[in-house]
Amino acid sequence: MKIISSIDELRDQLRGQLRTVFVPTMGNLHDGHLSLMRLARKHGDPVVASIFVNRLQFGPNEDFDKYPRTFAADIEKLEKEGVYVLFAPTEKDLYPEPQEFRVQPPADLGNILEGEFRPGFFTGVTTVVLKLFSCVQPGVAVFGKKDYQQLMIIRNMARQFALPTQIIAAETYRAKDGLALSSRNSYLSEQERAEAPALFRELNNIADEMRKGNLDVSLLQNNAMQHLKDRSWHPDYVAIRKRVDLQPPTAGDLAQDEPLVTLAAAKLGVTRLIDNLEI
């Protein structure tokens, strides 16, 4: 595996490759990330991964400096997965001058849910993803469904900018007890780790209720929020939304079996976890 930090060197290395498939990450790789690498290999060759902790998507009170960085272990894992190139730029490599041009997602998608509780987050995400796409120039890029809203925003950005990159969605990779794998899970204490699957259980409870015919969206959301609070969580939101645009479903949508997704974000101790479940 070649480890490259320079944009020019990366482009030289990939020149002439027509089926490059790309998996962007922020490192601290776990089995969920590695499943993305394996899915990527099914959609192209060579596989290029990136590791870059993107300052632009962290708010002033978020964990940029404390975000877990495990570069040596990440290299070993990527080599075992047969990744051809690891693009690991420094901030100076990727942002040699202040990144004053930014990608601004539309408010009706970028300022709701995660965007409401993490202002500017999706501007930082879309800006770095567009820049990474420009560096790698992949035919295919793979993103996980765990970050459901992010996936939708990136897909829409790629379509509206007519980028020559197909966005492939990977199913959320879970531990045996249902917890979605995340780099931030390492922040959980032993007791919190045992409690963490409760978030996914609440999403499943909502799905079960809706399949039984309970379509009182507000009641289902509020009950799930209260259940989490009763278990010492601090939820930001539990939201039942339409898959197509993440807007709340109308009575007509519910009557016509519009495809839905339930999304949630909540803090357990100091760790903020997100999850979702398509209904």
PDB file of C-alpha atoms in Angstrom:
ATOM      1  CA  MET A   1       0.000   0.000   0.000  1.00  0.00           C
ATOM      2  CA  LYS A   2       1.293   3.418  -0.955  1.00  0.00           C
ATOM      3  CA  ILE A   3       0.887   6.185   1.646  1.00  0.00           C
ATOM      4  CA  ILE A   4       0.642   9.601   0.028  1.00  0.00           C
ATOM      5  CA  SER A   5       0.125  13.035   1.554  1.00  0.00           C
ATOM      6  CA  SER A   6       0.680  15.307  -1.460  1.00  0.00           C
ATOM      7  CA  ILE A   7      -2.193  16.053  -3.840  1.00  0.00           C
ATOM      8  CA  ASP A   8       0.179  16.230  -6.825  1.00  0.00           C
ATOM      9  CA  GLU A   9       1.769  12.892  -5.924  1.00  0.00           C
ATOM     10  CA  LEU A  10      -1.680  11.323  -5.510  1.00  0.00           C
ATOM     11  CA  ARG A  11      -2.765  12.504  -8.946  1.00  0.00           C
ATOM     12  CA  ASP A  12       0.450  11.194 -10.488  1.00  0.00           C
ATOM     13  CA  GLN A  13      -0.086   7.824  -8.829  1.00  0.00           C
ATOM     14  CA  LEU A  14      -3.691   7.527 -10.034  1.00  0.00           C
ATOM     15  CA  ARG A  15      -3.249   9.000 -13.510  1.00  0.00           C
ATOM     16  CA  GLY A  16      -4.929   6.835 -16.133  1.00  0.00           C
ATOM     17  CA  GLN A  17      -7.001   4.857 -13.618  1.00  0.00           C
ATOM     18  CA  LEU A  18     -10.605   4.789 -14.842  1.00  0.00           C
ATOM     19  CA  ARG A  19     -12.242   2.638 -12.152  1.00  0.00           C
ATOM     20  CA  THR A  20     -10.864   4.172  -8.956  1.00  0.00           C
ATOM     21  CA  VAL A  21     -13.129   3.588  -5.950  1.00  0.00           C
ATOM     22  CA  PHE A  22     -12.744   5.800  -2.895  1.00  0.00           C
ATOM     23  CA  VAL A  23     -13.542   5.458   0.814  1.00  0.00           C
ATOM     24  CA  PRO A  24     -12.977   8.664   2.810  1.00  0.00           C
ATOM     25  CA  THR A  25     -12.486   8.303   6.584  1.00  0.00           C
ATOM     26  CA  MET A  26     -11.267  10.248   9.596  1.00  0.00           C
ATOM     27  CA  GLY A  27      -9.208   7.298  10.789  1.00  0.00           C
ATOM     28  CA  ASN A  28      -9.457   5.339  14.058  1.00  0.00           C
ATOM     29  CA  LEU A  29     -10.636   2.523  11.836  1.00  0.00           C
ATOM     30  CA  HIS A  30     -12.944  -0.246  13.066  1.00  0.00           C
ATOM     31  CA  ASP A  31     -14.714  -3.189  11.446  1.00  0.00           C
ATOM     32  CA  GLY A  32     -17.373  -0.883  10.020  1.00  0.00           C
ATOM     33  CA  HIS A  33     -14.758   1.031   8.051  1.00  0.00           C
ATOM     34  CA  LEU A  34     -13.167  -2.192   6.872  1.00  0.00           C
ATOM     35  CA  SER A  35     -16.526  -3.432   5.601  1.00  0.00           C
ATOM     36  CA  LEU A  36     -16.623  -0.290   3.428  1.00  0.00           C
ATOM     37  CA  MET A  37     -13.245  -1.228   1.953  1.00  0.00           C
ATOM     38  CA  ARG A  38     -14.536  -4.697   1.103  1.00  0.00           C
ATOM     39  CA  LEU A  39     -17.676  -3.273  -0.498  1.00  0.00           C
ATOM     40  CA  ALA A  40     -15.552  -0.784  -2.434  1.00  0.00           C
ATOM     41  CA  ARG A  41     -13.516  -3.588  -3.983  1.00  0.00           C
ATOM     42  CA  LYS A  42     -16.708  -4.984  -5.513  1.00  0.00           C
ATOM     43  CA  HIS A  43     -17.334  -1.701  -7.346  1.00  0.00           C
ATOM     44  CA  GLY A  44     -13.940  -0.785  -8.772  1.00  0.00           C
ATOM     45  CA  ASP A  45     -10.175  -1.013  -8.721  1.00  0.00           C
ATOM     46  CA  PRO A  46      -7.912   0.345  -7.329  1.00  0.00           C
ATOM     47  CA  VAL A  47      -9.314   1.054  -3.847  1.00  0.00           C
ATOM     48  CA  VAL A  48      -8.193   4.372  -2.397  1.00  0.00           C
ATOM     49  CA  ALA A  49      -8.845   5.267   1.239  1.00  0.00           C
ATOM     50  CA  SER A  50      -8.212   8.569   2.937  1.00  0.00           C
ATOM     51  CA  ILE A  51      -7.573   9.511   6.537  1.00  0.00           C
ATOM     52  CA  PHE A  52      -8.096  13.141   7.403  1.00  0.00           C
ATOM     53  CA  VAL A  53      -9.615  14.616  10.550  1.00  0.00           C
ATOM     54  CA  ASN A  54     -11.420  17.564   9.026  1.00  0.00           C
ATOM     55  CA  ARG A  55     -11.329  20.632  11.256  1.00  0.00           C
ATOM     56  CA  LEU A  56     -14.013  22.352   9.173  1.00  0.00           C
ATOM     57  CA  GLN A  57     -16.769  20.024  10.387  1.00  0.00           C
ATOM     58  CA  PHE A  58     -16.050  20.385  14.107  1.00  0.00           C
ATOM     59  CA  GLY A  59     -17.803  23.060  16.127  1.00  0.00           C
ATOM     60  CA  PRO A  60     -15.949  25.255  18.646  1.00  0.00           C
ATOM     61  CA  ASN A  61     -16.949  23.038  21.595  1.00  0.00           C
ATOM     62  CA  GLU A  62     -16.539  19.693  19.848  1.00  0.00           C
ATOM     63  CA  ASP A  63     -13.805  17.083  20.057  1.00  0.00           C
ATOM     64  CA  PHE A  64     -11.390  17.925  17.220  1.00  0.00           C
ATOM     65  CA  ASP A  65      -8.276  17.843  19.427  1.00  0.00           C
ATOM     66  CA  LYS A  66      -9.449  14.755  21.334  1.00  0.00           C
ATOM     67  CA  TYR A  67     -10.751  12.856  18.306  1.00  0.00           C
ATOM     68  CA  PRO A  68      -9.031   9.441  18.434  1.00  0.00           C
ATOM     69  CA  ARG A  69      -6.078   9.161  16.071  1.00  0.00           C
ATOM     70  CA  THR A  70      -4.594   5.676  15.550  1.00  0.00           C
ATOM     71  CA  PHE A  71      -2.606   6.082  12.349  1.00  0.00           C
ATOM     72  CA  ALA A  72      -0.159   3.179  12.736  1.00  0.00           C
ATOM     73  CA  ALA A  73      -2.945   0.701  13.541  1.00  0.00           C
ATOM     74  CA  ASP A  74      -5.062   2.104  10.701  1.00  0.00           C
ATOM     75  CA  ILE A  75      -2.244   1.489   8.189  1.00  0.00           C
ATOM     76  CA  GLU A  76      -1.970  -2.136   9.280  1.00  0.00           C
ATOM     77  CA  LYS A  77      -5.726  -2.693   8.894  1.00  0.00           C
ATOM     78  CA  LEU A  78      -5.869  -1.082   5.441  1.00  0.00           C
ATOM     79  CA  GLU A  79      -2.918  -3.138   4.214  1.00  0.00           C
ATOM     80  CA  LYS A  80      -4.729  -6.324   5.240  1.00  0.00           C
ATOM     81  CA  GLU A  81      -7.758  -5.199   3.225  1.00  0.00           C
ATOM     82  CA  GLY A  82      -5.672  -4.736   0.078  1.00  0.00           C
ATOM     83  CA  VAL A  83      -6.102  -0.964  -0.187  1.00  0.00           C
ATOM     84  CA  TYR A  84      -3.881   0.347  -3.000  1.00  0.00           C
ATOM     85  CA  VAL A  85      -3.369   3.935  -1.846  1.00  0.00           C
ATOM     86  CA  LEU A  86      -3.888   5.648   1.484  1.00  0.00           C
ATOM     87  CA  PHE A  87      -4.227   9.384   0.980  1.00  0.00           C
ATOM     88  CA  ALA A  88      -3.286  10.935   4.319  1.00  0.00           C
ATOM     89  CA  PRO A  89      -2.819  14.660   3.816  1.00  0.00           C
ATOM     90  CA  THR A  90      -1.859  17.060   6.558  1.00  0.00           C
ATOM     91  CA  GLU A  91      -3.969  20.176   7.015  1.00  0.00           C
ATOM     92  CA  LYS A  92      -1.297  22.095   5.112  1.00  0.00           C
ATOM     93  CA  ASP A  93      -1.518  19.592   2.242  1.00  0.00           C
ATOM     94  CA  LEU A  94      -5.295  19.782   1.908  1.00  0.00           C
ATOM     95  CA  TYR A  95      -5.750  23.412   2.942  1.00  0.00           C
ATOM     96  CA  PRO A  96      -2.526  25.169   1.858  1.00  0.00           C
ATOM     97  CA  GLU A  97      -4.427  28.442   2.159  1.00  0.00           C
ATOM     98  CA  PRO A  98      -7.552  29.247   4.188  1.00  0.00           C
ATOM     99  CA  GLN A  99     -10.520  27.358   2.696  1.00  0.00           C
ATOM    100  CA  GLU A 100     -12.641  30.434   2.035  1.00  0.00           C
ATOM    101  CA  PHE A 101     -14.775  28.794  -0.656  1.00  0.00           C
ATOM    102  CA  ARG A 102     -17.278  26.481   1.019  1.00  0.00           C
ATOM    103  CA  VAL A 103     -20.105  24.214  -0.149  1.00  0.00           C
ATOM    104  CA  GLN A 104     -23.389  25.240   1.469  1.00  0.00           C
ATOM    105  CA  PRO A 105     -26.086  22.530   1.554  1.00  0.00           C
ATOM    106  CA  PRO A 106     -29.693  23.710   1.169  1.00  0.00           C
ATOM    107  CA  ALA A 107     -31.254  24.738   4.466  1.00  0.00           C
ATOM    108  CA  ASP A 108     -34.191  22.334   4.243  1.00  0.00           C
ATOM    109  CA  LEU A 109     -31.752  19.410   4.333  1.00  0.00           C
ATOM    110  CA  GLY A 110     -28.582  20.810   5.873  1.00  0.00           C
ATOM    111  CA  ASN A 111     -30.053  22.756   8.803  1.00  0.00           C
ATOM    112  CA  ILE A 112     -32.331  20.048  10.224  1.00  0.00           C
ATOM    113  CA  LEU A 113     -31.584  17.134  12.570  1.00  0.00           C
ATOM    114  CA  GLU A 114     -27.762  16.970  12.761  1.00  0.00           C
ATOM    115  CA  GLY A 115     -27.512  20.371  11.114  1.00  0.00           C
ATOM    116  CA  GLU A 116     -29.681  21.940  13.810  1.00  0.00           C
ATOM    117  CA  PHE A 117     -27.580  20.612  16.668  1.00  0.00           C
ATOM    118  CA  ARG A 118     -24.219  20.953  14.926  1.00  0.00           C
ATOM    119  CA  PRO A 119     -24.377  24.257  13.013  1.00  0.00           C
ATOM    120  CA  GLY A 120     -21.954  24.355  10.096  1.00  0.00           C
ATOM    121  CA  PHE A 121     -21.273  20.624  10.290  1.00  0.00           C
ATOM    122  CA  PHE A 122     -22.560  19.771   6.826  1.00  0.00           C
ATOM    123  CA  THR A 123     -20.833  22.751   5.249  1.00  0.00           C
ATOM    124  CA  GLY A 124     -17.579  21.337   6.588  1.00  0.00           C
ATOM    125  CA  VAL A 125     -18.433  17.827   5.419  1.00  0.00           C
ATOM    126  CA  THR A 126     -19.477  18.748   1.885  1.00  0.00           C
ATOM    127  CA  THR A 127     -16.528  21.093   1.431  1.00  0.00           C
ATOM    128  CA  VAL A 128     -13.948  18.464   2.375  1.00  0.00           C
ATOM    129  CA  VAL A 129     -15.702  15.696   0.418  1.00  0.00           C
ATOM    130  CA  LEU A 130     -15.820  17.822  -2.730  1.00  0.00           C
ATOM    131  CA  LYS A 131     -12.132  18.634  -2.300  1.00  0.00           C
ATOM    132  CA  LEU A 132     -11.230  14.979  -1.707  1.00  0.00           C
ATOM    133  CA  PHE A 133     -13.216  13.997  -4.801  1.00  0.00           C
ATOM    134  CA  SER A 134     -11.236  16.589  -6.747  1.00  0.00           C
ATOM    135  CA  CYS A 135      -7.980  15.081  -5.474  1.00  0.00           C
ATOM    136  CA  VAL A 136      -8.855  11.396  -6.003  1.00  0.00           C
ATOM    137  CA  GLN A 137     -11.242  11.760  -8.971  1.00  0.00           C
ATOM    138  CA  PRO A 138     -13.013   8.459  -8.211  1.00  0.00           C
ATOM    139  CA  GLY A 139     -15.609   6.776 -10.374  1.00  0.00           C
ATOM    140  CA  VAL A 140     -17.252   5.390  -7.233  1.00  0.00           C
ATOM    141  CA  ALA A 141     -17.233   6.470  -3.582  1.00  0.00           C
ATOM    142  CA  VAL A 142     -18.572   4.461  -0.637  1.00  0.00           C
ATOM    143  CA  PHE A 143     -20.287   5.946   2.420  1.00  0.00           C
ATOM    144  CA  GLY A 144     -22.003   4.220   5.328  1.00  0.00           C
ATOM    145  CA  LYS A 145     -25.708   4.516   6.094  1.00  0.00           C
ATOM    146  CA  LYS A 146     -24.995   5.166   9.778  1.00  0.00           C
ATOM    147  CA  ASP A 147     -24.497   8.810   8.823  1.00  0.00           C
ATOM    148  CA  TYR A 148     -27.811   8.797   6.973  1.00  0.00           C
ATOM    149  CA  GLN A 149     -28.291  12.537   6.543  1.00  0.00           C
ATOM    150  CA  GLN A 150     -24.665  12.967   5.496  1.00  0.00           C
ATOM    151  CA  LEU A 151     -25.086  10.244   2.870  1.00  0.00           C
ATOM    152  CA  MET A 152     -28.156  11.977   1.442  1.00  0.00           C
ATOM    153  CA  ILE A 153     -26.455  15.368   1.343  1.00  0.00           C
ATOM    154  CA  ILE A 154     -23.365  13.981  -0.404  1.00  0.00           C
ATOM    155  CA  ARG A 155     -25.531  12.136  -2.942  1.00  0.00           C
ATOM    156  CA  ASN A 156     -27.462  15.303  -3.688  1.00  0.00           C
ATOM    157  CA  MET A 157     -24.261  17.336  -3.969  1.00  0.00           C
ATOM    158  CA  ALA A 158     -22.752  14.839  -6.412  1.00  0.00           C
ATOM    159  CA  ARG A 159     -25.903  14.902  -8.527  1.00  0.00           C
ATOM    160  CA  GLN A 160     -26.338  18.688  -8.575  1.00  0.00           C
ATOM    161  CA  PHE A 161     -22.679  19.329  -9.411  1.00  0.00           C
ATOM    162  CA  ALA A 162     -22.793  16.566 -12.056  1.00  0.00           C
ATOM    163  CA  LEU A 163     -19.779  14.914 -10.458  1.00  0.00           C
ATOM    164  CA  PRO A 164     -18.574  11.805 -12.321  1.00  0.00           C
ATOM    165  CA  THR A 165     -18.707   9.827  -9.067  1.00  0.00           C
ATOM    166  CA  GLN A 166     -21.330   7.244  -8.178  1.00  0.00           C
ATOM    167  CA  ILE A 167     -22.203   7.222  -4.469  1.00  0.00           C
ATOM    168  CA  ILE A 168     -22.630   3.722  -3.020  1.00  0.00           C
ATOM    169  CA  ALA A 169     -24.372   3.279   0.347  1.00  0.00           C
ATOM    170  CA  ALA A 170     -23.132   0.616   2.758  1.00  0.00           C
ATOM    171  CA  GLU A 171     -25.400  -0.862   5.413  1.00  0.00           C
ATOM    172  CA  THR A 172     -24.602   0.092   9.001  1.00  0.00           C
ATOM    173  CA  TYR A 173     -22.151  -2.327  10.598  1.00  0.00           C
ATOM    174  CA  ARG A 174     -23.255  -3.335  14.090  1.00  0.00           C
ATOM    175  CA  ALA A 175     -21.893  -5.173  17.081  1.00  0.00           C
ATOM    176  CA  LYS A 176     -23.749  -8.330  18.097  1.00  0.00           C
ATOM    177  CA  ASP A 177     -25.842  -6.355  20.599  1.00  0.00           C
ATOM    178  CA  GLY A 178     -26.985  -3.921  17.909  1.00  0.00           C
ATOM    179  CA  LEU A 179     -24.756  -0.929  18.625  1.00  0.00           C
ATOM    180  CA  ALA A 180     -23.658   0.812  15.434  1.00  0.00           C
ATOM    181  CA  LEU A 181     -19.876   0.838  15.233  1.00  0.00           C
ATOM    182  CA  SER A 182     -18.408   4.313  15.568  1.00  0.00           C
ATOM    183  CA  SER A 183     -15.012   5.776  16.329  1.00  0.00           C
ATOM    184  CA  ARG A 184     -16.604   7.647  19.217  1.00  0.00           C
ATOM    185  CA  ASN A 185     -17.667   4.394  20.891  1.00  0.00           C
ATOM    186  CA  SER A 186     -14.157   4.314  22.343  1.00  0.00           C
ATOM    187  CA  TYR A 187     -15.199   7.195  24.612  1.00  0.00           C
ATOM    188  CA  LEU A 188     -17.801   5.007  26.359  1.00  0.00           C
ATOM    189  CA  SER A 189     -17.119   3.611  29.804  1.00  0.00           C
ATOM    190  CA  GLU A 190     -17.782  -0.093  30.383  1.00  0.00           C
ATOM    191  CA  GLN A 191     -21.146   0.712  31.952  1.00  0.00           C
ATOM    192  CA  GLU A 192     -22.067   3.112  29.141  1.00  0.00           C
ATOM    193  CA  ARG A 193     -21.078   0.558  26.515  1.00  0.00           C
ATOM    194  CA  ALA A 194     -23.510  -1.918  28.069  1.00  0.00           C
ATOM    195  CA  GLU A 195     -26.270   0.707  27.927  1.00  0.00           C
ATOM    196  CA  ALA A 196     -25.482   2.052  24.439  1.00  0.00           C
ATOM    197  CA  PRO A 197     -27.578  -0.505  22.445  1.00  0.00           C
ATOM    198  CA  ALA A 198     -30.718   1.011  24.019  1.00  0.00           C
ATOM    199  CA  LEU A 199     -30.641   3.703  21.330  1.00  0.00           C
ATOM    200  CA  PHE A 200     -31.089   1.170  18.523  1.00  0.00           C
ATOM    201  CA  ARG A 201     -33.726  -0.678  20.558  1.00  0.00           C
ATOM    202  CA  GLU A 202     -35.820   2.487  20.692  1.00  0.00           C
ATOM    203  CA  LEU A 203     -35.631   2.786  16.914  1.00  0.00           C
ATOM    204  CA  ASN A 204     -36.746  -0.814  16.572  1.00  0.00           C
ATOM    205  CA  ASN A 205     -39.627  -0.204  18.990  1.00  0.00           C
ATOM    206  CA  ILE A 206     -40.828   2.655  16.785  1.00  0.00           C
ATOM    207  CA  ALA A 207     -40.603   0.485  13.684  1.00  0.00           C
ATOM    208  CA  ASP A 208     -42.541  -2.307  15.408  1.00  0.00           C
ATOM    209  CA  GLU A 209     -45.276   0.085  16.498  1.00  0.00           C
ATOM    210  CA  MET A 210     -45.657   1.547  13.022  1.00  0.00           C
ATOM    211  CA  ARG A 211     -45.848  -1.888  11.454  1.00  0.00           C
ATOM    212  CA  LYS A 212     -48.677  -2.671  13.891  1.00  0.00           C
ATOM    213  CA  GLY A 213     -50.550   0.367  12.587  1.00  0.00           C
ATOM    214  CA  ASN A 214     -49.623   2.994  15.185  1.00  0.00           C
ATOM    215  CA  LEU A 215     -49.055   6.041  12.977  1.00  0.00           C
ATOM    216  CA  ASP A 216     -49.055   8.717  15.695  1.00  0.00           C
ATOM    217  CA  VAL A 217     -45.628  10.058  14.750  1.00  0.00           C
ATOM    218  CA  SER A 218     -45.486  12.703  17.460  1.00  0.00           C
ATOM    219  CA  LEU A 219     -46.415  10.243  20.208  1.00  0.00           C
ATOM    220  CA  LEU A 220     -43.890   7.658  19.032  1.00  0.00           C
ATOM    221  CA  GLN A 221     -41.096  10.239  18.892  1.00  0.00           C
ATOM    222  CA  ASN A 222     -41.945  11.698  22.302  1.00  0.00           C
ATOM    223  CA  ASN A 223     -42.193   8.268  23.932  1.00  0.00           C
ATOM    224  CA  ALA A 224     -38.788   7.279  22.599  1.00  0.00           C
ATOM    225  CA  MET A 225     -37.266  10.552  23.841  1.00  0.00           C
ATOM    226  CA  GLN A 226     -38.764   9.979  27.288  1.00  0.00           C
ATOM    227  CA  HIS A 227     -37.593   6.373  27.445  1.00  0.00           C
ATOM    228  CA  LEU A 228     -34.043   7.538  26.751  1.00  0.00           C
ATOM    229  CA  LYS A 229     -34.259  10.284  29.360  1.00  0.00           C
ATOM    230  CA  ASP A 230     -35.525   7.734  31.895  1.00  0.00           C
ATOM    231  CA  ARG A 231     -32.333   5.736  31.241  1.00  0.00           C
ATOM    232  CA  SER A 232     -30.096   8.801  31.834  1.00  0.00           C
ATOM    233  CA  TRP A 233     -29.557   9.663  28.168  1.00  0.00           C
ATOM    234  CA  HIS A 234     -29.694  13.251  26.931  1.00  0.00           C
ATOM    235  CA  PRO A 235     -31.409  13.011  23.528  1.00  0.00           C
ATOM    236  CA  ASP A 236     -31.132  15.752  20.918  1.00  0.00           C
ATOM    237  CA  TYR A 237     -33.803  14.241  18.709  1.00  0.00           C
ATOM    238  CA  VAL A 238     -35.701  11.127  17.753  1.00  0.00           C
ATOM    239  CA  ALA A 239     -37.345  11.844  14.401  1.00  0.00           C
ATOM    240  CA  ILE A 240     -39.486   9.882  11.969  1.00  0.00           C
ATOM    241  CA  ARG A 241     -38.863  11.260   8.497  1.00  0.00           C
ATOM    242  CA  LYS A 242     -39.435  10.476   4.835  1.00  0.00           C
ATOM    243  CA  ARG A 243     -36.443   8.751   3.278  1.00  0.00           C
ATOM    244  CA  VAL A 244     -36.701  10.809   0.112  1.00  0.00           C
ATOM    245  CA  ASP A 245     -36.006  14.220   1.686  1.00  0.00           C
ATOM    246  CA  LEU A 246     -35.908  13.789   5.499  1.00  0.00           C
ATOM    247  CA  GLN A 247     -39.005  15.939   5.907  1.00  0.00           C
ATOM    248  CA  PRO A 248     -41.750  14.967   8.397  1.00  0.00           C
ATOM    249  CA  PRO A 249     -44.393  12.708   6.840  1.00  0.00           C
ATOM    250  CA  THR A 250     -47.893  14.074   6.326  1.00  0.00           C
ATOM    251  CA  ALA A 251     -51.044  12.087   7.038  1.00  0.00           C
ATOM    252  CA  GLY A 252     -51.226  11.435   3.301  1.00  0.00           C
ATOM    253  CA  ASP A 253     -47.672  10.118   3.257  1.00  0.00           C
ATOM    254  CA  LEU A 254     -48.480   7.729   6.085  1.00  0.00           C
ATOM    255  CA  ALA A 255     -51.655   6.551   4.395  1.00  0.00           C
ATOM    256  CA  GLN A 256     -49.745   5.826   1.174  1.00  0.00           C
ATOM    257  CA  ASP A 257     -46.946   3.892   2.916  1.00  0.00           C
ATOM    258  CA  GLU A 258     -44.276   6.451   2.076  1.00  0.00           C
ATOM    259  CA  PRO A 259     -40.844   4.894   2.861  1.00  0.00           C
ATOM    260  CA  LEU A 260     -39.675   6.237   6.204  1.00  0.00           C
ATOM    261  CA  VAL A 261     -36.580   6.330   8.340  1.00  0.00           C
ATOM    262  CA  THR A 262     -36.219   6.972  12.063  1.00  0.00           C
ATOM    263  CA  LEU A 263     -33.140   8.943  13.088  1.00  0.00           C
ATOM    264  CA  ALA A 264     -31.817   9.650  16.563  1.00  0.00           C
ATOM    265  CA  ALA A 265     -28.980  11.438  18.315  1.00  0.00           C
ATOM    266  CA  ALA A 266     -28.388  11.351  22.036  1.00  0.00           C
ATOM    267  CA  LYS A 267     -25.612  11.784  24.573  1.00  0.00           C
ATOM    268  CA  LEU A 268     -24.695   8.988  26.940  1.00  0.00           C
ATOM    269  CA  GLY A 269     -22.372  10.531  29.471  1.00  0.00           C
ATOM    270  CA  VAL A 270     -20.076  12.727  27.391  1.00  0.00           C
ATOM    271  CA  THR A 271     -20.416  10.632  24.232  1.00  0.00           C
ATOM    272  CA  ARG A 272     -22.855  11.651  21.529  1.00  0.00           C
ATOM    273  CA  LEU A 273     -24.175   8.699  19.522  1.00  0.00           C
ATOM    274  CA  ILE A 274     -26.276   8.706  16.351  1.00  0.00           C
ATOM    275  CA  ASP A 275     -28.223   5.935  14.694  1.00  0.00           C
ATOM    276  CA  ASN A 276     -31.063   5.339  12.263  1.00  0.00           C
ATOM    277  CA  LEU A 277     -33.379   2.607  11.019  1.00  0.00           C
ATOM    278  CA  GLU A 278     -35.296   2.454   7.763  1.00  0.00           C
ATOM    279  CA  ILE A 279     -38.938   1.481   8.231  1.00  0.00           C
TER     280      ILE A 279
END
